[in-house]
CSV table of C-alpha atoms and ligand atoms in Angstrom, one decimal:
chain,number,residue,atom,x,y,z
A,532,MET,CA,60.0,-14.2,-35.0
A,533,PRO,CA,59.1,-17.1,-37.3
A,534,ALA,CA,59.4,-20.4,-35.4
A,535,LEU,CA,58.8,-20.8,-31.6
A,536,VAL,CA,58.9,-24.0,-29.6
A,537,LEU,CA,56.9,-24.4,-26.5
A,538,ILE,CA,57.6,-27.3,-24.2
A,539,GLY,CA,57.1,-28.5,-20.6
A,540,ALA,CA,60.0,-28.2,-18.3
A,541,GLN,CA,59.0,-30.8,-15.7
A,542,TRP,CA,56.9,-34.0,-15.9
A,543,GLY,CA,53.9,-32.5,-17.8
A,544,ASP,CA,50.8,-30.7,-16.7
A,545,GLU,CA,52.6,-27.4,-16.3
A,546,GLY,CA,49.8,-25.4,-18.0
A,547,LYS,CA,51.1,-25.6,-21.6
A,548,GLY,CA,47.6,-25.4,-22.9
A,549,LYS,CA,47.0,-22.0,-21.5
A,550,ALA,CA,50.4,-20.7,-22.6
A,551,THR,CA,49.9,-22.0,-26.2
A,552,ASP,CA,46.4,-20.6,-26.2
A,553,GLN,CA,47.8,-17.2,-25.1
A,554,LEU,CA,50.2,-17.2,-28.0
A,555,GLY,CA,47.7,-18.7,-30.4
A,556,GLY,CA,46.1,-15.4,-31.0
A,557,ARG,CA,49.5,-14.0,-32.2
A,558,VAL,CA,50.8,-16.8,-34.3
A,559,ASP,CA,49.6,-18.2,-37.7
A,560,TYR,CA,50.2,-21.9,-37.1
A,561,VAL,CA,50.1,-24.1,-33.9
A,562,VAL,CA,51.8,-27.4,-34.5
A,563,LYS,CA,51.6,-30.5,-32.3
A,564,PHE,CA,54.8,-32.5,-33.0
A,565,ASN,CA,54.8,-35.4,-30.5
A,566,GLY,CA,52.6,-37.6,-28.4
A,567,GLY,CA,48.9,-38.3,-28.9
A,568,ASN,CA,45.8,-38.3,-26.8
A,569,ASN,CA,47.9,-39.1,-23.7
A,570,ALA,CA,48.2,-35.3,-23.4
A,571,GLY,CA,45.6,-33.2,-21.8
A,572,HIS,CA,45.4,-29.5,-22.2
A,573,THR,CA,42.9,-27.5,-20.2
A,574,VAL,CA,42.1,-24.1,-21.6
A,575,VAL,CA,39.7,-21.7,-19.9
A,576,ILE,CA,38.3,-18.9,-22.0
A,577,GLY,CA,35.8,-16.5,-20.5
A,578,GLY,CA,34.9,-19.0,-17.8
A,579,GLU,CA,34.3,-21.8,-20.4
A,580,THR,CA,36.6,-24.8,-19.9
A,581,TYR,CA,37.9,-26.8,-22.8
A,582,ALA,CA,39.8,-30.1,-22.3
A,583,LEU,CA,41.8,-31.0,-25.3
A,584,HIS,CA,43.7,-34.3,-25.6
A,585,LEU,CA,44.8,-34.6,-29.2
A,586,LEU,CA,44.0,-31.4,-31.0
A,587,PRO,CA,46.6,-28.5,-30.7
A,588,SER,CA,45.4,-25.7,-28.4
A,589,GLY,CA,45.6,-23.4,-31.4
A,590,ILE,CA,42.3,-24.8,-32.5
A,591,LEU,CA,40.6,-22.4,-30.1
A,592,SER,CA,42.1,-19.3,-31.7
A,593,ALA,CA,40.3,-18.0,-34.7
A,594,GLY,CA,42.7,-17.2,-37.5
A,595,CYS,CA,45.3,-19.7,-36.4
A,596,THR,CA,45.9,-22.9,-38.4
A,597,PRO,CA,46.2,-26.0,-36.2
A,598,VAL,CA,48.5,-28.7,-37.5
A,599,ILE,CA,49.0,-32.3,-36.3
A,600,ALA,CA,52.5,-33.1,-37.6
A,601,ASN,CA,54.3,-36.2,-38.5
A,602,GLY,CA,55.7,-36.9,-35.0
A,603,VAL,CA,52.2,-37.4,-33.5
A,604,VAL,CA,50.3,-40.7,-33.1
A,605,ILE,CA,46.6,-40.3,-33.8
A,606,ASP,CA,43.7,-42.2,-32.4
A,607,LEU,CA,41.2,-41.4,-35.2
A,608,GLY,CA,38.1,-42.1,-33.0
A,609,VAL,CA,39.4,-39.5,-30.5
A,610,LEU,CA,40.3,-37.0,-33.2
A,611,PHE,CA,36.7,-36.9,-34.6
A,612,THR,CA,35.1,-37.0,-31.1
A,613,GLU,CA,37.1,-34.0,-30.1
A,614,ILE,CA,36.3,-32.2,-33.4
A,615,ASP,CA,32.6,-32.9,-33.0
A,616,GLY,CA,32.7,-31.7,-29.4
A,617,LEU,CA,34.2,-28.4,-30.3
A,618,GLU,CA,32.0,-27.9,-33.3
A,619,ALA,CA,28.9,-28.5,-31.1
A,620,ARG,CA,30.2,-25.6,-28.9
A,621,GLY,CA,30.6,-23.3,-31.9
A,622,THR,CA,34.4,-23.7,-32.5
A,623,ASP,CA,35.4,-23.7,-36.1
A,624,THR,CA,37.7,-26.7,-36.7
A,625,SER,CA,37.8,-26.5,-40.5
A,626,LYS,CA,41.4,-25.2,-40.7
A,627,LEU,CA,42.9,-28.3,-39.1
A,628,VAL,CA,45.7,-29.9,-41.1
A,629,VAL,CA,47.0,-33.5,-40.5
A,630,SER,CA,50.3,-34.9,-41.7
A,631,ALA,CA,50.2,-37.8,-44.2
A,632,ASN,CA,53.2,-39.2,-42.3
A,633,ALA,CA,51.7,-39.2,-38.8
A,634,HIS,CA,51.0,-42.7,-37.4
A,635,VAL,CA,47.6,-43.9,-36.4
A,636,ILE,CA,46.8,-45.9,-33.2
A,637,PRO,CA,45.1,-49.1,-34.3
A,638,SER,CA,42.8,-50.7,-31.7
A,639,TYR,CA,45.2,-53.6,-31.0
A,640,ASN,CA,47.8,-51.2,-29.6
A,641,ARG,CA,45.4,-49.8,-27.1
A,642,VAL,CA,44.8,-53.4,-25.9
A,643,LEU,CA,48.5,-54.1,-25.9
A,644,ASP,CA,49.2,-51.0,-23.8
A,645,LYS,CA,46.8,-52.0,-21.1
A,646,VAL,CA,47.7,-55.7,-20.9
A,647,THR,CA,51.4,-55.0,-20.9
A,648,GLU,CA,51.0,-52.6,-18.0
A,649,ARG,CA,48.9,-55.2,-16.1
A,650,PHE,CA,51.6,-57.9,-16.9
A,651,LEU,CA,54.4,-55.6,-15.5
A,652,GLY,CA,52.7,-55.5,-12.1
A,653,SER,CA,54.9,-53.5,-9.7
A,654,ARG,CA,57.3,-52.6,-12.6
A,655,LYS,CA,54.5,-50.8,-14.5
A,656,ILE,CA,55.1,-47.4,-16.0
A,657,GLY,CA,51.7,-46.0,-15.2
A,658,THR,CA,50.9,-45.2,-18.8
A,659,THR,CA,47.7,-43.5,-19.9
A,660,GLY,CA,46.6,-46.8,-21.6
A,661,ARG,CA,46.0,-45.0,-24.9
A,662,GLY,CA,48.2,-47.2,-27.0
A,663,ILE,CA,51.0,-44.6,-27.3
A,664,GLY,CA,54.0,-46.7,-26.5
A,665,PRO,CA,53.1,-49.7,-28.7
A,666,THR,CA,52.4,-47.3,-31.6
A,667,TYR,CA,55.7,-45.6,-31.3
A,668,ALA,CA,57.3,-49.0,-31.0
A,669,ASP,CA,55.6,-50.1,-34.2
A,670,LYS,CA,57.0,-46.9,-35.9
A,671,MET,CA,60.5,-47.8,-34.9
A,672,ASN,CA,60.0,-51.5,-35.8
A,673,ARG,CA,58.7,-50.3,-39.2
A,674,VAL,CA,55.4,-52.0,-38.8
A,675,GLY,CA,53.4,-48.8,-38.1
A,676,ILE,CA,50.3,-47.6,-40.0
A,677,ARG,CA,50.5,-44.1,-41.3
A,678,VAL,CA,47.7,-41.7,-42.2
A,679,GLN,CA,48.6,-42.0,-45.9
A,680,ASP,CA,48.2,-45.8,-45.7
A,681,LEU,CA,44.4,-45.3,-45.3
A,682,PHE,CA,44.3,-43.9,-48.9
A,683,ASP,CA,45.3,-47.3,-50.4
A,684,GLU,CA,43.2,-50.1,-49.0
A,685,LYS,CA,45.5,-52.8,-50.5
A,686,ILE,CA,48.6,-51.4,-48.7
A,687,LEU,CA,46.6,-50.8,-45.5
A,688,ARG,CA,45.5,-54.4,-45.4
A,689,ALA,CA,49.0,-55.7,-46.1
A,690,LYS,CA,50.4,-53.5,-43.3
A,691,VAL,CA,47.7,-54.5,-40.8
A,692,GLU,CA,48.3,-58.1,-41.7
A,693,GLY,CA,52.0,-57.7,-41.2
A,694,ALA,CA,51.6,-56.0,-37.8
A,695,LEU,CA,49.1,-58.5,-36.5
A,696,GLU,CA,51.1,-61.5,-37.5
A,697,LEU,CA,53.3,-61.2,-34.5
A,698,LYS,CA,51.0,-59.2,-32.2
A,699,ALA,CA,48.2,-61.8,-32.5
A,700,GLN,CA,50.6,-64.4,-31.2
A,701,VAL,CA,51.7,-62.3,-28.4
A,702,LEU,CA,48.2,-61.3,-27.4
A,703,LEU,CA,47.1,-64.9,-27.4
A,704,LYS,CA,50.1,-66.7,-26.1
A,705,VAL,CA,51.4,-64.2,-23.6
A,706,TYR,CA,48.3,-62.3,-22.5
A,707,ASN,CA,45.5,-64.8,-23.3
A,708,ARG,CA,43.6,-62.3,-25.4
A,709,LYS,CA,42.1,-62.8,-28.8
A,710,ALA,CA,43.5,-60.4,-31.4
A,711,PRO,CA,41.1,-58.5,-33.5
A,712,ALA,CA,40.5,-59.7,-37.1
A,713,VAL,CA,42.5,-58.0,-39.9
A,714,ASP,CA,39.2,-57.1,-41.6
A,715,ASP,CA,37.8,-55.5,-38.5
A,716,VAL,CA,40.9,-53.3,-38.0
A,717,VAL,CA,40.9,-52.3,-41.6
A,718,GLU,CA,37.2,-51.5,-41.6
A,719,ASP,CA,37.5,-49.5,-38.5
A,720,LEU,CA,40.4,-47.4,-39.9
A,721,LEU,CA,38.7,-46.9,-43.3
A,722,SER,CA,35.5,-45.7,-41.6
A,723,TYR,CA,37.3,-42.4,-41.0
A,724,VAL,CA,38.9,-41.9,-44.3
A,725,ASP,CA,36.3,-39.7,-46.0
A,726,ARG,CA,36.3,-37.2,-43.2
A,727,LEU,CA,40.1,-37.4,-42.8
A,728,ARG,CA,41.1,-37.0,-46.5
A,729,PRO,CA,40.4,-33.2,-46.9
A,730,MET,CA,42.6,-32.5,-43.8
A,731,VAL,CA,45.6,-34.4,-44.9
A,732,ALA,CA,48.7,-32.6,-46.3
A,733,ASP,CA,52.5,-32.6,-46.6
A,734,THR,CA,52.8,-30.6,-43.4
A,735,GLY,CA,56.6,-30.3,-43.5
A,736,LEU,CA,56.3,-28.6,-46.9
A,737,LEU,CA,53.3,-26.5,-45.7
A,738,LEU,CA,55.2,-25.3,-42.6
A,739,GLY,CA,58.4,-24.7,-44.6
A,740,GLN,CA,56.6,-22.5,-47.1
A,741,ALA,CA,54.8,-20.7,-44.3
A,742,LEU,CA,58.1,-19.8,-42.7
A,743,ASP,CA,59.5,-18.7,-46.0
A,744,ALA,CA,56.5,-16.4,-46.3
A,745,GLY,CA,57.3,-14.8,-42.9
A,746,LYS,CA,54.5,-16.5,-41.0
A,747,THR,CA,54.8,-17.4,-37.3
A,748,VAL,CA,54.8,-21.0,-36.4
A,749,LEU,CA,54.4,-22.3,-32.8
A,750,LEU,CA,55.5,-25.8,-32.2
A,751,GLU,CA,53.7,-27.2,-29.1
A,752,GLY,CA,55.2,-30.1,-27.3
A,753,GLY,CA,53.1,-32.8,-25.6
A,754,GLN,CA,54.3,-34.2,-22.2
A,755,ALA,CA,57.5,-32.6,-21.0
A,756,THR,CA,61.3,-32.7,-20.6
A,757,LEU,CA,61.5,-35.4,-17.9
A,758,LEU,CA,59.0,-37.6,-19.8
A,759,ASP,CA,61.2,-37.4,-23.0
A,760,VAL,CA,62.3,-40.9,-24.1
A,761,ASP,CA,65.9,-39.9,-24.4
A,762,HIS,CA,66.3,-37.1,-21.8
A,763,GLY,CA,63.7,-38.0,-19.2
A,764,THR,CA,63.6,-40.3,-16.3
A,765,TYR,CA,63.7,-43.5,-18.4
A,766,PRO,CA,62.0,-45.9,-18.3
A,767,PHE,CA,59.3,-43.9,-16.6
A,768,VAL,CA,58.8,-41.7,-19.6
A,769,THR,CA,56.5,-41.4,-22.6
A,770,SER,CA,57.6,-42.9,-25.9
A,771,SER,CA,58.4,-39.8,-27.9
A,772,ASN,CA,60.8,-36.8,-27.8
A,773,ALA,CA,59.1,-34.1,-25.9
A,774,THR,CA,62.1,-31.8,-25.7
A,775,SER,CA,62.8,-29.0,-28.2
A,776,GLY,CA,64.8,-31.3,-30.5
A,777,GLY,CA,61.7,-33.4,-31.0
A,778,ALA,CA,60.0,-30.3,-32.5
A,779,CYS,CA,62.3,-30.5,-35.5
A,780,THR,CA,62.1,-34.3,-36.2
A,781,GLY,CA,58.4,-34.2,-35.3
A,782,SER,CA,57.5,-31.5,-37.7
A,783,GLY,CA,60.1,-31.4,-40.5
A,784,ILE,CA,61.2,-27.9,-39.5
A,785,ALA,CA,65.0,-27.6,-39.4
A,786,PRO,CA,66.8,-26.6,-36.2
A,787,ASN,CA,68.3,-23.4,-37.6
A,788,ARG,CA,64.7,-22.1,-38.2
A,789,ILE,CA,63.8,-22.1,-34.5
A,790,ASP,CA,64.1,-18.7,-32.9
A,791,LYS,CA,62.8,-19.2,-29.4
A,792,VAL,CA,62.3,-22.0,-27.0
A,793,ILE,CA,59.7,-21.3,-24.4
A,794,ALA,CA,59.5,-23.7,-21.4
A,795,VAL,CA,56.5,-23.8,-19.2
A,796,VAL,CA,57.3,-24.5,-15.6
A,797,LYS,CA,54.9,-24.7,-12.7
A,798,ALA,CA,55.6,-22.8,-9.4
A,799,TYR,CA,55.7,-26.3,-7.8
A,800,THR,CA,56.1,-29.8,-9.3
A,801,THR,CA,53.7,-32.6,-10.2
A,802,ARG,CA,54.0,-36.0,-11.8
A,803,VAL,CA,51.5,-38.6,-13.0
A,804,GLY,CA,52.3,-42.3,-13.1
A,805,GLU,CA,55.3,-44.1,-11.7
A,806,GLY,CA,59.0,-43.0,-11.4
A,807,PRO,CA,61.4,-41.0,-9.3
A,808,PHE,CA,60.3,-37.6,-8.0
A,809,PRO,CA,62.7,-36.1,-5.4
A,810,THR,CA,60.6,-33.2,-4.1
A,811,GLU,CA,57.4,-35.3,-3.8
A,812,LEU,CA,55.3,-34.6,-0.7
A,813,LEU,CA,53.5,-37.6,0.7
A,814,ASP,CA,52.0,-35.7,3.6
A,815,ASP,CA,49.3,-33.0,4.2
A,816,ALA,CA,51.4,-30.5,2.3
A,817,GLY,CA,51.1,-32.6,-0.8
A,818,GLU,CA,47.4,-33.0,-0.3
A,819,LYS,CA,47.0,-29.2,0.0
A,820,LEU,CA,48.9,-28.6,-3.2
A,821,ARG,CA,46.8,-31.1,-5.0
A,822,ALA,CA,43.6,-29.7,-3.7
A,823,ASP,CA,44.5,-26.0,-4.2
A,824,GLY,CA,46.0,-26.7,-7.7
A,825,HIS,CA,43.2,-29.1,-8.8
A,826,GLU,CA,45.9,-31.5,-9.7
A,827,TYR,CA,44.0,-34.3,-11.3
A,828,GLY,CA,44.8,-35.6,-14.8
A,829,THR,CA,42.9,-33.9,-17.7
A,830,THR,CA,43.1,-37.2,-19.7
A,831,THR,CA,42.8,-39.9,-17.1
A,832,GLY,CA,41.4,-38.1,-14.0
A,833,ARG,CA,44.2,-39.6,-11.9
A,834,PRO,CA,45.4,-37.6,-8.9
A,835,ARG,CA,48.8,-36.1,-9.6
A,836,ARG,CA,51.7,-36.5,-7.2
A,837,CYS,CA,52.7,-33.1,-5.9
A,838,GLY,CA,55.9,-31.6,-4.5
A,839,TRP,CA,58.0,-28.4,-4.3
A,840,TYR,CA,59.7,-26.5,-7.1
A,841,ASP,CA,62.9,-28.2,-8.2
A,842,ALA,CA,65.6,-25.8,-9.5
A,843,VAL,CA,67.9,-28.7,-10.6
A,844,ILE,CA,65.2,-29.9,-13.0
A,845,ALA,CA,64.5,-26.4,-14.2
A,846,ARG,CA,68.2,-25.9,-15.0
A,847,TYR,CA,68.4,-29.2,-16.7
A,848,ALA,CA,65.4,-28.3,-18.8
A,849,ALA,CA,67.0,-24.9,-19.7
A,850,ARG,CA,70.1,-26.7,-20.9
A,851,VAL,CA,68.6,-29.7,-22.8
A,852,ASN,CA,66.0,-27.5,-24.6
A,853,GLY,CA,68.0,-24.3,-25.0
A,854,VAL,CA,65.3,-22.4,-23.2
A,855,THR,CA,65.1,-18.7,-24.1
A,856,ASP,CA,62.1,-17.9,-21.9
A,857,PHE,CA,60.3,-19.6,-19.0
A,858,VAL,CA,56.6,-19.2,-18.5
A,859,LEU,CA,55.9,-19.7,-14.7
A,860,THR,CA,52.4,-21.0,-14.0
A,861,LYS,CA,50.0,-21.4,-11.1
A,862,LEU,CA,51.8,-19.0,-8.7
A,863,ASP,CA,48.4,-18.4,-7.1
A,864,VAL,CA,48.3,-22.0,-5.8
A,865,LEU,CA,51.2,-21.1,-3.5
A,866,THR,CA,49.2,-18.3,-1.7
A,867,GLY,CA,48.8,-19.0,2.0
A,868,TRP,CA,52.0,-20.8,2.8
A,869,ASP,CA,54.2,-19.3,5.6
A,870,LYS,CA,57.4,-20.6,4.1
A,871,ILE,CA,57.9,-22.0,0.6
A,872,PRO,CA,60.7,-24.6,0.2
A,873,VAL,CA,62.6,-24.7,-3.1
A,874,CYS,CA,65.0,-27.6,-4.0
A,875,MET,CA,68.4,-26.1,-4.9
A,876,ALA,CA,70.4,-29.3,-5.2
A,877,TYR,CA,70.3,-33.0,-4.3
A,878,GLU,CA,72.2,-35.1,-1.8
A,879,VAL,CA,72.8,-38.7,-2.6
A,880,ASP,CA,74.6,-40.8,0.0
A,881,GLY,CA,76.5,-37.7,1.3
A,882,ARG,CA,77.4,-36.4,-2.1
A,883,ARG,CA,75.9,-33.1,-3.3
A,884,PHE,CA,74.5,-32.8,-6.9
A,885,ASP,CA,73.9,-29.4,-8.4
A,886,GLU,CA,73.0,-31.0,-11.7
A,887,MET,CA,70.9,-34.0,-12.6
A,888,PRO,CA,72.7,-37.2,-11.5
A,889,MET,CA,74.0,-39.3,-14.3
A,890,THR,CA,72.4,-42.6,-13.2
A,891,GLN,CA,68.9,-43.7,-12.5
A,892,THR,CA,70.1,-45.2,-9.2
A,893,ASP,CA,71.4,-41.9,-7.9
A,894,PHE,CA,68.3,-40.0,-9.1
A,895,HIS,CA,66.1,-42.5,-7.3
A,896,HIS,CA,68.0,-41.8,-4.1
A,897,ALA,CA,68.2,-38.1,-4.5
A,898,VAL,CA,67.2,-36.2,-1.3
A,899,PRO,CA,66.4,-32.5,-1.9
A,900,VAL,CA,68.5,-29.7,-0.4
A,901,TYR,CA,65.9,-27.0,0.3
A,902,ASP,CA,66.1,-23.2,0.7
A,903,TYR,CA,63.0,-21.6,2.3
A,904,PHE,CA,61.3,-18.5,1.0
A,905,ASP,CA,58.8,-16.3,2.8
A,906,GLY,CA,55.3,-16.8,1.6
A,907,TRP,CA,52.3,-14.4,1.1
A,908,THR,CA,48.7,-14.4,2.1
A,909,GLU,CA,47.2,-11.8,-0.2
A,910,ASP,CA,44.9,-13.0,-3.1
A,911,ILE,CA,47.0,-12.6,-6.2
A,912,THR,CA,44.5,-13.8,-8.8
A,913,SER,CA,43.6,-10.3,-9.9
A,914,ALA,CA,47.2,-9.1,-10.2
A,915,ARG,CA,47.9,-8.0,-13.8
A,916,THR,CA,51.4,-6.5,-13.5
A,917,PHE,CA,54.5,-7.7,-11.6
A,918,GLU,CA,54.1,-4.6,-9.3
A,919,ASP,CA,50.6,-5.7,-8.3
A,920,LEU,CA,52.1,-8.8,-6.6
A,921,PRO,CA,53.0,-8.8,-2.9
A,922,LYS,CA,56.7,-8.2,-2.2
A,923,ASN,CA,57.3,-11.9,-1.2
A,924,ALA,CA,55.7,-13.2,-4.4
A,925,GLN,CA,57.9,-10.9,-6.4
A,926,LEU,CA,61.0,-12.1,-4.5
A,927,TYR,CA,59.9,-15.8,-5.0
A,928,ILE,CA,59.7,-15.2,-8.8
A,929,ARG,CA,63.0,-13.4,-9.0
A,930,ALA,CA,64.7,-16.1,-6.9
A,931,LEU,CA,63.4,-18.9,-9.1
A,932,GLU,CA,64.4,-17.0,-12.2
A,933,GLU,CA,67.9,-16.6,-10.9
A,934,MET,CA,68.4,-20.3,-10.2
A,935,SER,CA,66.6,-21.7,-13.2
A,936,GLY,CA,68.9,-20.6,-16.0
A,937,ALA,CA,66.7,-18.4,-18.3
A,938,PRO,CA,64.5,-15.3,-17.9
A,939,PHE,CA,60.9,-15.6,-16.7
A,940,SER,CA,58.7,-13.9,-19.4
A,941,SER,CA,55.3,-14.5,-18.1
A,942,VAL,CA,53.6,-15.5,-14.8
A,943,GLY,CA,50.2,-17.2,-14.4
A,944,VAL,CA,48.1,-16.2,-11.4
A,945,GLY,CA,44.9,-18.1,-12.3
A,946,PRO,CA,43.4,-20.4,-15.0
A,947,ASP,CA,41.8,-17.7,-17.2
A,948,ARG,CA,43.4,-16.3,-20.2
A,949,GLU,CA,43.5,-12.8,-18.6
A,950,GLN,CA,45.1,-14.0,-15.4
A,951,THR,CA,48.6,-13.6,-16.7
A,952,LEU,CA,51.4,-11.1,-16.0
A,953,GLU,CA,53.6,-10.5,-19.0
A,954,LEU,CA,57.1,-9.5,-17.9
A,955,ARG,CA,58.6,-9.6,-21.5
A,956,PRO,CA,56.8,-10.0,-24.8
A,957,LEU,CA,57.0,-13.6,-26.0
A,958,VAL,CA,56.1,-13.0,-29.6
B,1448,IMP,P1,52.2,-42.9,-22.0
B,1448,IMP,O1,52.6,-41.6,-22.7
B,1448,IMP,O2,50.7,-43.2,-22.0
B,1448,IMP,O3,52.9,-44.1,-22.6
B,1448,IMP,O4,52.6,-42.9,-20.5
B,1448,IMP,C1,54.0,-42.8,-20.1
B,1448,IMP,C2,54.2,-41.9,-18.9
B,1448,IMP,O5,54.0,-40.6,-19.3
B,1448,IMP,C3,53.2,-42.1,-17.8
B,1448,IMP,O6,53.9,-41.9,-16.5
B,1448,IMP,C4,52.1,-41.1,-18.0
B,1448,IMP,O7,51.5,-40.7,-16.8
B,1448,IMP,C5,53.0,-39.9,-18.5
B,1448,IMP,N1,52.3,-39.0,-19.3
B,1448,IMP,C6,51.9,-39.1,-20.6
B,1448,IMP,N2,51.3,-38.0,-21.0
B,1448,IMP,C7,51.3,-37.1,-20.0
B,1448,IMP,C8,50.8,-35.8,-19.9
B,1448,IMP,O8,50.3,-35.2,-20.8
B,1448,IMP,N3,51.0,-35.2,-18.7
B,1448,IMP,C9,51.6,-35.9,-17.6
B,1448,IMP,N4,52.1,-37.1,-17.7
B,1448,IMP,C10,51.9,-37.7,-18.9
């Protein structure tokens, strides 16, 4: 089973970190292919919590090589802070490999991200403010700074000068902010180069050769399907391709080498930032889901918006990504509800939609059509097999599976590595 893709099926924070970590012990490479330190993975191992933002979760599995591939945007300060934090806790990070083609996030793009959001006012996206959008925009505009540029000071200086030429004007004339000096930006980036150099490789070649040698590669997506810049709820999305197609462009692995696409889906739905969310609960029920599920951002600490499971979204994710397996997470958070609503379809101005509506306008007006499932009160956090679960929890899982478009291979009943029911082997 050489190449596996693991992505989020909803708006992120589905528990991909735990799923990746679980597979990490059984794969040779874990590759981050999109996003940057806007992601937040929480992994709990033996009661110890690790919050990762930029590093692939595979970093916590001994024997696994973590790779930051070309599709990622890297804040070098964050990279080394995370590495130092893990090393201080005894985690060996020496195997980390970084693509020479990945883009770095210069300081001016963090500033631009924040001032642009402020400028947008009520039209803001609710970004994480980490400079992700401006750095991907630079990549597309061909004024980005890549990891390999740090190895040639002359080129680096010329590229920073080129990028700042326009940005300095924008910062000053539109946002009334002084742009950083070219020298300061160059100096800041070069301060990392000695530590960075030994990690840098042609990761596309490395992964291609690994697959040829029969190694197993796990491609881990940041964010999720509905935050994908092409297939998500644009413009309330991140600036990269978080769907399975992005795994190929973001890593240099060809589509015909992908064997499995695993989508992580939460037993309910959450979203951070602005944008449409049909099953959102703005009442006590939403509060309860947020409290029971500890739904606060790993990266920003922001409270997440919470709502019921949306089968329309799950089916959409199954189709767009070619999902072969779903990993259902956080089922334990639903313990204690008398009835559990599940969104089967939408209604928009009297019309029924069984699939995602084509237009943003319709999606903004989508009203969920709910089915109601019987809940359970028993504590399920120590269940280790499907049969250990109360009957109603079993029925809930089977019903979701039926309506979501791909088999459920694993179910999470708590944050720890062990709190997982494996229904079918993933690797
Ligand atoms: P950006 O990625 O910082 O540009 O933010 C764009 C949108 O994606 C915002 O709504 C963020 O809240 C959302 N977002 C980015 N990364 C994550 C994530 O890891 N989980 C959930 N939402 C995210």
